[in-house]
PDB file of C-alpha atoms in Angstrom:
ATOM      1  CA  MET F   1       0.000   0.000   0.000  1.00 44.00           C
ATOM      2  CA  ALA F   2       1.486   3.347  -1.076  1.00 48.00           C
ATOM      3  CA  GLU F   3       1.947   6.072   1.515  1.00 57.00           C
ATOM      4  CA  THR F   4      -0.463   8.988   1.410  1.00 76.00           C
ATOM      5  CA  THR F   5       0.797  12.572   1.444  1.00 80.00           C
ATOM      6  CA  SER F   6      -0.170  12.979   5.103  1.00 84.00           C
ATOM      7  CA  GLN F   7       1.647   9.762   6.039  1.00 79.00           C
ATOM      8  CA  LYS F   8       4.787  10.920   4.228  1.00 82.00           C
ATOM      9  CA  LEU F   9       4.582  14.272   6.016  1.00 89.00           C
ATOM     10  CA  LEU F  10       4.158  12.647   9.427  1.00 89.00           C
ATOM     11  CA  ARG F  11       7.061  10.281   8.747  1.00 84.00           C
ATOM     12  CA  ALA F  12       9.275  13.181   7.671  1.00 87.00           C
ATOM     13  CA  LEU F  13       8.307  15.207  10.754  1.00 92.00           C
ATOM     14  CA  LYS F  14       9.120  12.231  12.968  1.00 89.00           C
ATOM     15  CA  GLU F  15      12.494  11.629  11.300  1.00 88.00           C
ATOM     16  CA  TYR F  16      13.566  15.272  11.412  1.00 92.00           C
ATOM     17  CA  GLY F  17      12.236  15.621  14.959  1.00 94.00           C
ATOM     18  CA  ILE F  18      14.359  12.691  16.162  1.00 92.00           C
ATOM     19  CA  MET F  19      17.381  14.030  14.273  1.00 91.00           C
ATOM     20  CA  THR F  20      16.896  17.432  15.927  1.00 94.00           C
ATOM     21  CA  LEU F  21      16.711  15.799  19.360  1.00 95.00           C
ATOM     22  CA  GLY F  22      19.853  13.796  18.614  1.00 93.00           C
ATOM     23  CA  MET F  23      21.838  16.847  17.513  1.00 94.00           C
ATOM     24  CA  TRP F  24      20.771  18.817  20.602  1.00 95.00           C
ATOM     25  CA  ILE F  25      21.873  15.955  22.855  1.00 95.00           C
ATOM     26  CA  TYR F  26      25.178  15.805  20.966  1.00 93.00           C
ATOM     27  CA  ALA F  27      25.588  19.586  21.237  1.00 93.00           C
ATOM     28  CA  PHE F  28      24.817  19.520  24.967  1.00 93.00           C
ATOM     29  CA  ALA F  29      27.462  16.845  25.519  1.00 92.00           C
ATOM     30  CA  TRP F  30      30.130  18.954  23.820  1.00 91.00           C
ATOM     31  CA  SER F  31      29.114  22.454  24.933  1.00 88.00           C
ATOM     32  CA  SER F  32      28.161  21.705  28.533  1.00 86.00           C
ATOM     33  CA  ILE F  33      30.268  18.672  29.531  1.00 88.00           C
ATOM     34  CA  ILE F  34      33.305  18.081  27.314  1.00 89.00           C
ATOM     35  CA  LEU F  35      34.237  21.745  26.761  1.00 87.00           C
ATOM     36  CA  PRO F  36      33.999  22.945  30.413  1.00 86.00           C
ATOM     37  CA  ALA F  37      36.135  19.965  31.524  1.00 85.00           C
ATOM     38  CA  ARG F  38      38.842  20.915  28.991  1.00 85.00           C
ATOM     39  CA  CYS F  39      38.546  17.597  27.205  1.00 87.00           C
ATOM     40  CA  THR F  40      38.514  17.015  23.467  1.00 88.00           C
ATOM     41  CA  GLY F  41      37.373  14.406  20.973  1.00 88.00           C
ATOM     42  CA  GLY F  42      37.379  13.397  17.344  1.00 87.00           C
ATOM     43  CA  GLY F  43      35.644  14.506  14.189  1.00 87.00           C
ATOM     44  CA  ALA F  44      34.736  18.042  13.198  1.00 90.00           C
ATOM     45  CA  SER F  45      33.779  18.804  16.802  1.00 90.00           C
ATOM     46  CA  GLY F  46      37.237  17.789  18.027  1.00 89.00           C
ATOM     47  CA  LEU F  47      38.928  19.899  15.353  1.00 90.00           C
ATOM     48  CA  ALA F  48      36.676  22.840  16.233  1.00 91.00           C
ATOM     49  CA  MET F  49      37.639  22.365  19.881  1.00 90.00           C
ATOM     50  CA  MET F  50      41.333  22.660  18.942  1.00 90.00           C
ATOM     51  CA  ILE F  51      40.668  25.951  17.150  1.00 91.00           C
ATOM     52  CA  TYR F  52      38.639  27.132  20.149  1.00 89.00           C
ATOM     53  CA  TYR F  53      41.545  26.479  22.523  1.00 88.00           C
ATOM     54  CA  ALA F  54      44.075  27.995  20.098  1.00 88.00           C
ATOM     55  CA  SER F  55      42.017  31.201  19.896  1.00 88.00           C
ATOM     56  CA  GLY F  56      41.776  31.487  23.656  1.00 84.00           C
ATOM     57  CA  GLY F  57      38.061  30.743  23.625  1.00 80.00           C
ATOM     58  CA  THR F  58      37.131  33.702  21.421  1.00 85.00           C
ATOM     59  CA  VAL F  59      35.364  31.697  18.696  1.00 87.00           C
ATOM     60  CA  GLU F  60      31.984  29.979  18.836  1.00 89.00           C
ATOM     61  CA  LEU F  61      32.234  26.199  18.804  1.00 89.00           C
ATOM     62  CA  GLY F  62      29.145  25.718  16.636  1.00 90.00           C
ATOM     63  CA  THR F  63      30.335  28.228  14.056  1.00 93.00           C
ATOM     64  CA  MET F  64      33.658  26.427  13.691  1.00 93.00           C
ATOM     65  CA  VAL F  65      31.890  23.063  13.342  1.00 92.00           C
ATOM     66  CA  PHE F  66      29.748  24.514  10.548  1.00 93.00           C
ATOM     67  CA  LEU F  67      32.722  26.068   8.724  1.00 94.00           C
ATOM     68  CA  ILE F  68      34.783  22.857   8.945  1.00 92.00           C
ATOM     69  CA  ASN F  69      31.911  20.764   7.594  1.00 89.00           C
ATOM     70  CA  ALA F  70      31.201  23.331   4.864  1.00 90.00           C
ATOM     71  CA  VAL F  71      34.824  23.195   3.678  1.00 89.00           C
ATOM     72  CA  LEU F  72      34.798  19.381   3.723  1.00 86.00           C
ATOM     73  CA  ILE F  73      31.534  19.262   1.764  1.00 85.00           C
ATOM     74  CA  VAL F  74      32.885  21.646  -0.893  1.00 85.00           C
ATOM     75  CA  ILE F  75      36.086  19.596  -1.252  1.00 84.00           C
ATOM     76  CA  ALA F  76      34.162  16.316  -1.365  1.00 81.00           C
ATOM     77  CA  SER F  77      31.716  17.648  -3.972  1.00 80.00           C
ATOM     78  CA  PHE F  78      34.626  18.265  -6.357  1.00 80.00           C
ATOM     79  CA  ILE F  79      36.216  14.861  -5.694  1.00 78.00           C
ATOM     80  CA  VAL F  80      33.299  12.439  -5.424  1.00 69.00           C
ATOM     81  CA  GLY F  81      30.395  14.557  -6.640  1.00 71.00           C
ATOM     82  CA  TRP F  82      27.341  15.665  -4.698  1.00 69.00           C
ATOM     83  CA  LYS F  83      26.417  12.697  -2.500  1.00 62.00           C
ATOM     84  CA  PHE F  84      25.026  14.520   0.503  1.00 65.00           C
ATOM     85  CA  SER F  85      21.383  14.165   1.453  1.00 69.00           C
ATOM     86  CA  THR F  86      19.120  16.891   2.780  1.00 82.00           C
ATOM     87  CA  LYS F  87      19.245  15.132   6.144  1.00 83.00           C
ATOM     88  CA  THR F  88      23.032  15.469   6.325  1.00 83.00           C
ATOM     89  CA  ILE F  89      22.887  19.207   5.587  1.00 88.00           C
ATOM     90  CA  PHE F  90      20.042  19.620   8.085  1.00 91.00           C
ATOM     91  CA  SER F  91      21.955  17.744  10.799  1.00 90.00           C
ATOM     92  CA  ILE F  92      25.105  19.828  10.332  1.00 91.00           C
ATOM     93  CA  ILE F  93      23.174  23.116  10.497  1.00 93.00           C
ATOM     94  CA  MET F  94      21.121  21.990  13.504  1.00 94.00           C
ATOM     95  CA  LEU F  95      24.251  20.840  15.352  1.00 93.00           C
ATOM     96  CA  SER F  96      26.008  24.156  14.747  1.00 94.00           C
ATOM     97  CA  VAL F  97      23.001  26.206  15.866  1.00 95.00           C
ATOM     98  CA  ALA F  98      22.469  24.057  18.973  1.00 94.00           C
ATOM     99  CA  MET F  99      26.138  24.316  19.986  1.00 93.00           C
ATOM    100  CA  ASN F 100      26.135  28.113  19.714  1.00 92.00           C
ATOM    101  CA  ILE F 101      22.865  28.494  21.636  1.00 94.00           C
ATOM    102  CA  LEU F 102      23.918  26.151  24.447  1.00 91.00           C
ATOM    103  CA  GLN F 103      27.424  27.590  24.689  1.00 88.00           C
ATOM    104  CA  ALA F 104      26.035  31.127  24.978  1.00 86.00           C
ATOM    105  CA  ASN F 105      23.122  30.486  27.331  1.00 87.00           C
ATOM    106  CA  LEU F 106      23.988  27.582  29.628  1.00 80.00           C
ATOM    107  CA  PRO F 107      26.388  28.130  32.535  1.00 77.00           C
ATOM    108  CA  ALA F 108      29.680  26.274  32.114  1.00 66.00           C
ATOM    109  CA  ASP F 109      29.234  24.436  35.431  1.00 66.00           C
ATOM    110  CA  ILE F 110      25.641  23.343  34.827  1.00 72.00           C
ATOM    111  CA  MET F 111      26.558  19.679  35.393  1.00 63.00           C
ATOM    112  CA  GLN F 112      28.639  20.626  38.479  1.00 64.00           C
ATOM    113  CA  LEU F 113      31.289  18.046  37.658  1.00 67.00           C
ATOM    114  CA  GLY F 114      34.110  20.373  38.677  1.00 59.00           C
ATOM    115  CA  GLU F 115      37.530  18.891  37.965  1.00 68.00           C
ATOM    116  CA  GLU F 116      36.188  15.378  37.329  1.00 81.00           C
ATOM    117  CA  ARG F 117      37.645  15.141  33.836  1.00 86.00           C
ATOM    118  CA  LEU F 118      37.367  11.354  33.640  1.00 90.00           C
ATOM    119  CA  LEU F 119      33.686  11.435  34.590  1.00 89.00           C
ATOM    120  CA  SER F 120      33.108  14.328  32.177  1.00 89.00           C
ATOM    121  CA  SER F 121      34.797  12.507  29.298  1.00 91.00           C
ATOM    122  CA  ILE F 122      32.804   9.311  29.911  1.00 93.00           C
ATOM    123  CA  LEU F 123      29.458  11.097  30.355  1.00 93.00           C
ATOM    124  CA  GLY F 124      30.132  13.419  27.427  1.00 91.00           C
ATOM    125  CA  GLY F 125      31.094  10.485  25.224  1.00 92.00           C
ATOM    126  CA  ILE F 126      27.985   8.517  26.168  1.00 94.00           C
ATOM    127  CA  LEU F 127      25.630  11.430  25.500  1.00 94.00           C
ATOM    128  CA  SER F 128      27.320  12.306  22.213  1.00 91.00           C
ATOM    129  CA  GLY F 129      27.071   8.636  21.187  1.00 89.00           C
ATOM    130  CA  ILE F 130      23.350   8.628  21.930  1.00 92.00           C
ATOM    131  CA  GLY F 131      22.875  11.848  20.011  1.00 91.00           C
ATOM    132  CA  VAL F 132      24.767  10.829  16.889  1.00 87.00           C
ATOM    133  CA  SER F 133      23.143   7.376  16.805  1.00 86.00           C
ATOM    134  CA  LEU F 134      19.645   8.912  16.949  1.00 88.00           C
ATOM    135  CA  CYS F 135      20.629  10.950  13.911  1.00 86.00           C
ATOM    136  CA  LEU F 136      22.134   7.954  12.088  1.00 80.00           C
ATOM    137  CA  LEU F 137      19.009   5.857  12.684  1.00 79.00           C
ATOM    138  CA  GLN F 138      17.002   8.434  10.718  1.00 81.00           C
ATOM    139  CA  GLY F 139      19.480   8.567   7.830  1.00 75.00           C
ATOM    140  CA  GLY F 140      21.379  11.671   8.891  1.00 78.00           C
ATOM    141  CA  THR F 141      24.979  12.255   9.965  1.00 78.00           C
ATOM    142  CA  SER F 142      26.906  14.877  11.906  1.00 78.00           C
ATOM    143  CA  GLY F 143      29.398  15.239   9.038  1.00 80.00           C
ATOM    144  CA  GLY F 144      33.088  15.577   9.905  1.00 81.00           C
ATOM    145  CA  THR F 145      34.947  12.295   9.564  1.00 79.00           C
ATOM    146  CA  ASP F 146      32.017  10.782   7.636  1.00 75.00           C
ATOM    147  CA  ILE F 147      32.822  13.190   4.813  1.00 77.00           C
ATOM    148  CA  VAL F 148      36.554  12.442   5.121  1.00 80.00           C
ATOM    149  CA  ALA F 149      35.784   8.718   4.777  1.00 74.00           C
ATOM    150  CA  LEU F 150      33.831   9.423   1.587  1.00 70.00           C
ATOM    151  CA  ILE F 151      36.814  11.294   0.113  1.00 77.00           C
ATOM    152  CA  VAL F 152      39.398   8.648   1.101  1.00 79.00           C
ATOM    153  CA  ASN F 153      37.289   5.801  -0.296  1.00 69.00           C
ATOM    154  CA  LYS F 154      37.454   7.492  -3.693  1.00 71.00           C
ATOM    155  CA  TYR F 155      41.152   6.558  -3.950  1.00 76.00           C
ATOM    156  CA  ARG F 156      41.808   3.878  -1.330  1.00 75.00           C
ATOM    157  CA  SER F 157      39.915   0.729  -0.373  1.00 69.00           C
ATOM    158  CA  ILE F 158      40.023   1.323   3.368  1.00 71.00           C
ATOM    159  CA  SER F 159      37.202   0.330   5.706  1.00 61.00           C
ATOM    160  CA  TYR F 160      34.938   3.053   7.053  1.00 61.00           C
ATOM    161  CA  GLY F 161      35.750   2.204  10.674  1.00 62.00           C
ATOM    162  CA  ARG F 162      39.500   2.326  10.070  1.00 73.00           C
ATOM    163  CA  ILE F 163      39.256   5.757   8.441  1.00 76.00           C
ATOM    164  CA  LEU F 164      37.271   7.103  11.388  1.00 76.00           C
ATOM    165  CA  PHE F 165      39.768   5.629  13.855  1.00 79.00           C
ATOM    166  CA  MET F 166      42.789   7.045  12.035  1.00 84.00           C
ATOM    167  CA  THR F 167      41.212  10.487  11.610  1.00 86.00           C
ATOM    168  CA  ASP F 168      40.118  10.743  15.245  1.00 86.00           C
ATOM    169  CA  PHE F 169      43.523   9.479  16.414  1.00 88.00           C
ATOM    170  CA  ILE F 170      45.294  12.230  14.451  1.00 90.00           C
ATOM    171  CA  ILE F 171      42.889  15.001  15.534  1.00 89.00           C
ATOM    172  CA  ILE F 172      43.079  14.144  19.228  1.00 91.00           C
ATOM    173  CA  GLY F 173      46.844  13.650  19.133  1.00 90.00           C
ATOM    174  CA  SER F 174      47.282  16.999  17.386  1.00 89.00           C
ATOM    175  CA  SER F 175      45.555  18.791  20.262  1.00 87.00           C
ATOM    176  CA  LEU F 176      48.767  18.257  22.228  1.00 89.00           C
ATOM    177  CA  LEU F 177      50.476  20.770  19.924  1.00 88.00           C
ATOM    178  CA  VAL F 178      47.898  23.407  20.858  1.00 87.00           C
ATOM    179  CA  THR F 179      47.217  22.797  24.542  1.00 84.00           C
ATOM    180  CA  HIS F 180      50.412  20.991  25.663  1.00 86.00           C
ATOM    181  CA  ASP F 181      48.131  18.976  27.949  1.00 88.00           C
ATOM    182  CA  ILE F 182      48.761  15.225  27.755  1.00 91.00           C
ATOM    183  CA  GLN F 183      45.763  14.541  29.992  1.00 91.00           C
ATOM    184  CA  MET F 184      43.496  16.225  27.457  1.00 90.00           C
ATOM    185  CA  VAL F 185      44.740  13.801  24.808  1.00 91.00           C
ATOM    186  CA  ILE F 186      44.135  10.804  27.061  1.00 93.00           C
ATOM    187  CA  PHE F 187      40.637  11.948  28.004  1.00 92.00           C
ATOM    188  CA  GLY F 188      39.971  12.711  24.331  1.00 91.00           C
ATOM    189  CA  TYR F 189      40.482   9.043  23.514  1.00 92.00           C
ATOM    190  CA  VAL F 190      38.137   8.188  26.404  1.00 93.00           C
ATOM    191  CA  VAL F 191      35.480  10.446  24.838  1.00 92.00           C
ATOM    192  CA  VAL F 192      35.858   8.727  21.452  1.00 89.00           C
ATOM    193  CA  ALA F 193      35.751   5.247  23.009  1.00 90.00           C
ATOM    194  CA  ALA F 194      32.645   6.027  25.080  1.00 91.00           C
ATOM    195  CA  CYS F 195      30.931   7.660  22.096  1.00 88.00           C
ATOM    196  CA  GLY F 196      31.737   4.775  19.749  1.00 84.00           C
ATOM    197  CA  TYR F 197      30.692   2.071  22.207  1.00 85.00           C
ATOM    198  CA  THR F 198      27.401   3.824  22.996  1.00 88.00           C
ATOM    199  CA  ALA F 199      26.590   4.449  19.336  1.00 82.00           C
ATOM    200  CA  ASP F 200      27.312   0.802  18.481  1.00 77.00           C
ATOM    201  CA  ALA F 201      25.053  -0.371  21.321  1.00 80.00           C
ATOM    202  CA  VAL F 202      22.168   1.870  20.234  1.00 80.00           C
ATOM    203  CA  LEU F 203      22.504   1.026  16.537  1.00 73.00           C
ATOM    204  CA  ALA F 204      22.862  -2.712  17.209  1.00 70.00           C
ATOM    205  CA  GLY F 205      19.799  -2.651  19.451  1.00 68.00           C
ATOM    206  CA  ASP F 206      17.733  -1.147  16.664  1.00 64.00           C
ATOM    207  CA  LYS F 207      18.765  -3.960  14.298  1.00 66.00           C
ATOM    208  CA  LYS F 208      17.816  -6.816  16.637  1.00 75.00           C
ATOM    209  CA  SER F 209      14.965  -8.957  15.404  1.00 83.00           C
ATOM    210  CA  SER F 210      12.400 -11.361  16.830  1.00 87.00           C
ATOM    211  CA  GLN F 211      10.877 -14.561  15.493  1.00 92.00           C
ATOM    212  CA  LEU F 212       7.290 -15.157  16.573  1.00 93.00           C
ATOM    213  CA  MET F 213       5.647 -18.567  16.189  1.00 95.00           C
ATOM    214  CA  ILE F 214       1.871 -18.226  16.572  1.00 95.00           C
ATOM    215  CA  MET F 215      -0.431 -21.256  16.850  1.00 93.00           C
ATOM    216  CA  SER F 216      -4.140 -20.483  16.600  1.00 91.00           C
ATOM    217  CA  LYS F 217      -7.392 -21.728  15.093  1.00 90.00           C
ATOM    218  CA  HIS F 218      -7.814 -18.182  13.761  1.00 92.00           C
ATOM    219  CA  HIS F 219      -4.523 -18.232  11.907  1.00 92.00           C
ATOM    220  CA  ASP F 220      -6.051 -16.734   8.766  1.00 93.00           C
ATOM    221  CA  SER F 221      -7.433 -13.698  10.622  1.00 93.00           C
ATOM    222  CA  ILE F 222      -4.137 -13.228  12.461  1.00 94.00           C
ATOM    223  CA  ALA F 223      -2.110 -13.440   9.254  1.00 94.00           C
ATOM    224  CA  ASP F 224      -4.436 -10.970   7.508  1.00 93.00           C
ATOM    225  CA  ALA F 225      -4.158  -8.514  10.411  1.00 92.00           C
ATOM    226  CA  ILE F 226      -0.350  -8.719  10.429  1.00 92.00           C
ATOM    227  CA  VAL F 227      -0.103  -8.166   6.678  1.00 92.00           C
ATOM    228  CA  ASN F 228      -2.872  -5.594   6.167  1.00 90.00           C
ATOM    229  CA  GLU F 229      -2.770  -3.620   9.422  1.00 88.00           C
ATOM    230  CA  LEU F 230       0.894  -3.842  10.431  1.00 86.00           C
ATOM    231  CA  HIS F 231       2.339  -4.168   6.911  1.00 86.00           C
ATOM    232  CA  ARG F 232       4.663  -6.973   7.979  1.00 88.00           C
ATOM    233  CA  GLY F 233       5.052 -10.244   6.095  1.00 89.00           C
ATOM    234  CA  CYS F 234       4.399 -13.649   7.626  1.00 92.00           C
ATOM    235  CA  THR F 235       4.452 -17.333   6.684  1.00 92.00           C
ATOM    236  CA  VAL F 236       1.705 -19.877   7.452  1.00 94.00           C
ATOM    237  CA  MET F 237       2.994 -23.427   7.945  1.00 93.00           C
ATOM    238  CA  ASP F 238       1.408 -26.789   8.657  1.00 92.00           C
ATOM    239  CA  GLY F 239       2.014 -28.325  12.062  1.00 90.00           C
ATOM    240  CA  THR F 240       0.739 -31.054  14.362  1.00 89.00           C
ATOM    241  CA  GLY F 241      -0.012 -30.696  18.053  1.00 85.00           C
ATOM    242  CA  TRP F 242       1.515 -33.905  19.344  1.00 85.00           C
ATOM    243  CA  PHE F 243      -0.353 -33.798  22.640  1.00 86.00           C
ATOM    244  CA  THR F 244      -3.728 -33.744  20.887  1.00 84.00           C
ATOM    245  CA  LYS F 245      -2.497 -35.371  17.652  1.00 86.00           C
ATOM    246  CA  GLU F 246      -4.477 -32.718  15.780  1.00 87.00           C
ATOM    247  CA  PRO F 247      -3.234 -30.750  12.762  1.00 89.00           C
ATOM    248  CA  THR F 248      -2.759 -27.026  13.274  1.00 89.00           C
ATOM    249  CA  LYS F 249      -1.511 -23.966  11.433  1.00 92.00           C
ATOM    250  CA  VAL F 250       1.543 -22.008  12.577  1.00 94.00           C
ATOM    251  CA  VAL F 251       2.043 -18.353  11.660  1.00 95.00           C
ATOM    252  CA  MET F 252       5.723 -17.404  11.628  1.00 95.00           C
ATOM    253  CA  VAL F 253       6.641 -13.716  11.760  1.00 94.00           C
ATOM    254  CA  LEU F 254      10.093 -12.138  11.587  1.00 91.00           C
ATOM    255  CA  CYS F 255      10.064  -8.550  12.832  1.00 88.00           C
ATOM    256  CA  ARG F 256      12.098  -5.840  14.516  1.00 83.00           C
ATOM    257  CA  LYS F 257      12.263  -5.924  18.308  1.00 80.00           C
ATOM    258  CA  SER F 258      10.402  -2.618  18.367  1.00 72.00           C
ATOM    259  CA  GLU F 259       7.489  -4.184  16.445  1.00 84.00           C
ATOM    260  CA  THR F 260       7.076  -7.207  18.723  1.00 87.00           C
ATOM    261  CA  SER F 261       4.707  -5.654  21.265  1.00 86.00           C
ATOM    262  CA  THR F 262       2.442  -4.295  18.510  1.00 87.00           C
ATOM    263  CA  ILE F 263       2.174  -7.732  16.884  1.00 91.00           C
ATOM    264  CA  LEU F 264       1.476  -9.395  20.231  1.00 91.00           C
ATOM    265  CA  ARG F 265      -1.338  -6.933  20.947  1.00 90.00           C
ATOM    266  CA  THR F 266      -2.814  -7.617  17.512  1.00 91.00           C
ATOM    267  CA  VAL F 267      -2.713 -11.393  18.052  1.00 93.00           C
ATOM    268  CA  LYS F 268      -4.322 -11.036  21.480  1.00 92.00           C
ATOM    269  CA  ARG F 269      -7.111  -8.921  19.986  1.00 92.00           C
ATOM    270  CA  VAL F 270      -7.853 -11.508  17.285  1.00 93.00           C
ATOM    271  CA  ASP F 271      -7.426 -14.628  19.438  1.00 93.00           C
ATOM    272  CA  PRO F 272      -6.811 -14.268  23.197  1.00 91.00           C
ATOM    273  CA  ASP F 273      -6.179 -18.041  23.399  1.00 91.00           C
ATOM    274  CA  ALA F 274      -3.414 -18.116  20.783  1.00 92.00           C
ATOM    275  CA  PHE F 275      -0.186 -19.899  21.754  1.00 92.00           C
ATOM    276  CA  ILE F 276       2.892 -17.785  20.990  1.00 93.00           C
ATOM    277  CA  SER F 277       6.639 -18.276  21.280  1.00 94.00           C
ATOM    278  CA  ASN F 278       9.005 -15.319  20.976  1.00 92.00           C
ATOM    279  CA  ALA F 279      12.694 -15.865  20.202  1.00 90.00           C
ATOM    280  CA  SER F 280      15.525 -13.402  19.591  1.00 84.00           C
ATOM    281  CA  VAL F 281      17.233 -13.713  16.207  1.00 82.00           C
ATOM    282  CA  THR F 282      20.849 -12.686  15.722  1.00 72.00           C
ATOM    283  CA  GLY F 283      20.473 -11.879  12.033  1.00 74.00           C
ATOM    284  CA  VAL F 284      17.720 -11.575   9.440  1.00 77.00           C
ATOM    285  CA  TYR F 285      18.686 -10.837   5.843  1.00 77.00           C
ATOM    286  CA  GLY F 286      16.492  -9.920   2.916  1.00 74.00           C
ATOM    287  CA  ARG F 287      13.809  -7.439   1.987  1.00 73.00           C
ATOM    288  CA  GLY F 288      12.822  -5.263   4.924  1.00 68.00           C
ATOM    289  CA  PHE F 289      15.821  -6.327   7.012  1.00 69.00           C
ATOM    290  CA  GLU F 290      19.599  -6.358   6.621  1.00 69.00           C
ATOM    291  CA  GLU F 291      21.465  -6.653   3.354  1.00 68.00           C
ATOM    292  CA  ILE F 292      23.930  -9.505   2.921  1.00 63.00           C
ATOM    293  CA  LYS F 293      27.394  -7.973   2.664  1.00 56.00           C
ATOM    294  CA  ARG F 294      30.495  -9.675   1.315  1.00 49.00           C
TER     295      ARG F 294
END
């Protein structure tokens, strides 16, 4: 069933709303936790932080993030062509605006972490990981090293993760030339590690799937409801209840974890006496799920 105009609008509003929330969380982590603790990190935000320290704190962090991303986008457009979605541009602008607003209006000690640089780097990394993953789940990106990876892959067959690691390693290490603070470098790597681990956990959680096996005399009504109301495919198989020795139909559904509760409510509405098993699946590949990669 094709989406109506109102459905497309609502979906777009939801996606951009979640991306906005993610970028504000990311901006809060940098402007109100990482920056006041004199820590640093990777990507365009880490490079902007270096410029901020080099200028004696006279530049706006969000403005520098925007300028760095703008330069990278211009360079990349000449090398690999225009491959940037509206969501990427939106995310970069929203991040820059949020950073400037928070930096100008929130007190530096709002989290009252004082000199707890380790705690600040861990908490800042976790929050920035949550923020960037919310954006990635909706098809956006915060720019920075993502754009660098696109440029490098034009000439070298290097994995995306390795490019990000190498770029962040260089950016954080280079901050030593500006601040002469070895602890800042160490805590910068803590920020990157916490951010990466959190983002991986959030993104992996979104990809987890469930396999539901539903046994019911009203299997046809259940299957129709799953397909027509929830727009999720299912398979009806023949089975035999060995306790009763009676033939039965089994509806098998593969779905995202987030869809499980909705399907269970639908089954309960159609047949409160249905027998259901719910198992976690480590990988589902094909239409509507993950793509098989070499």
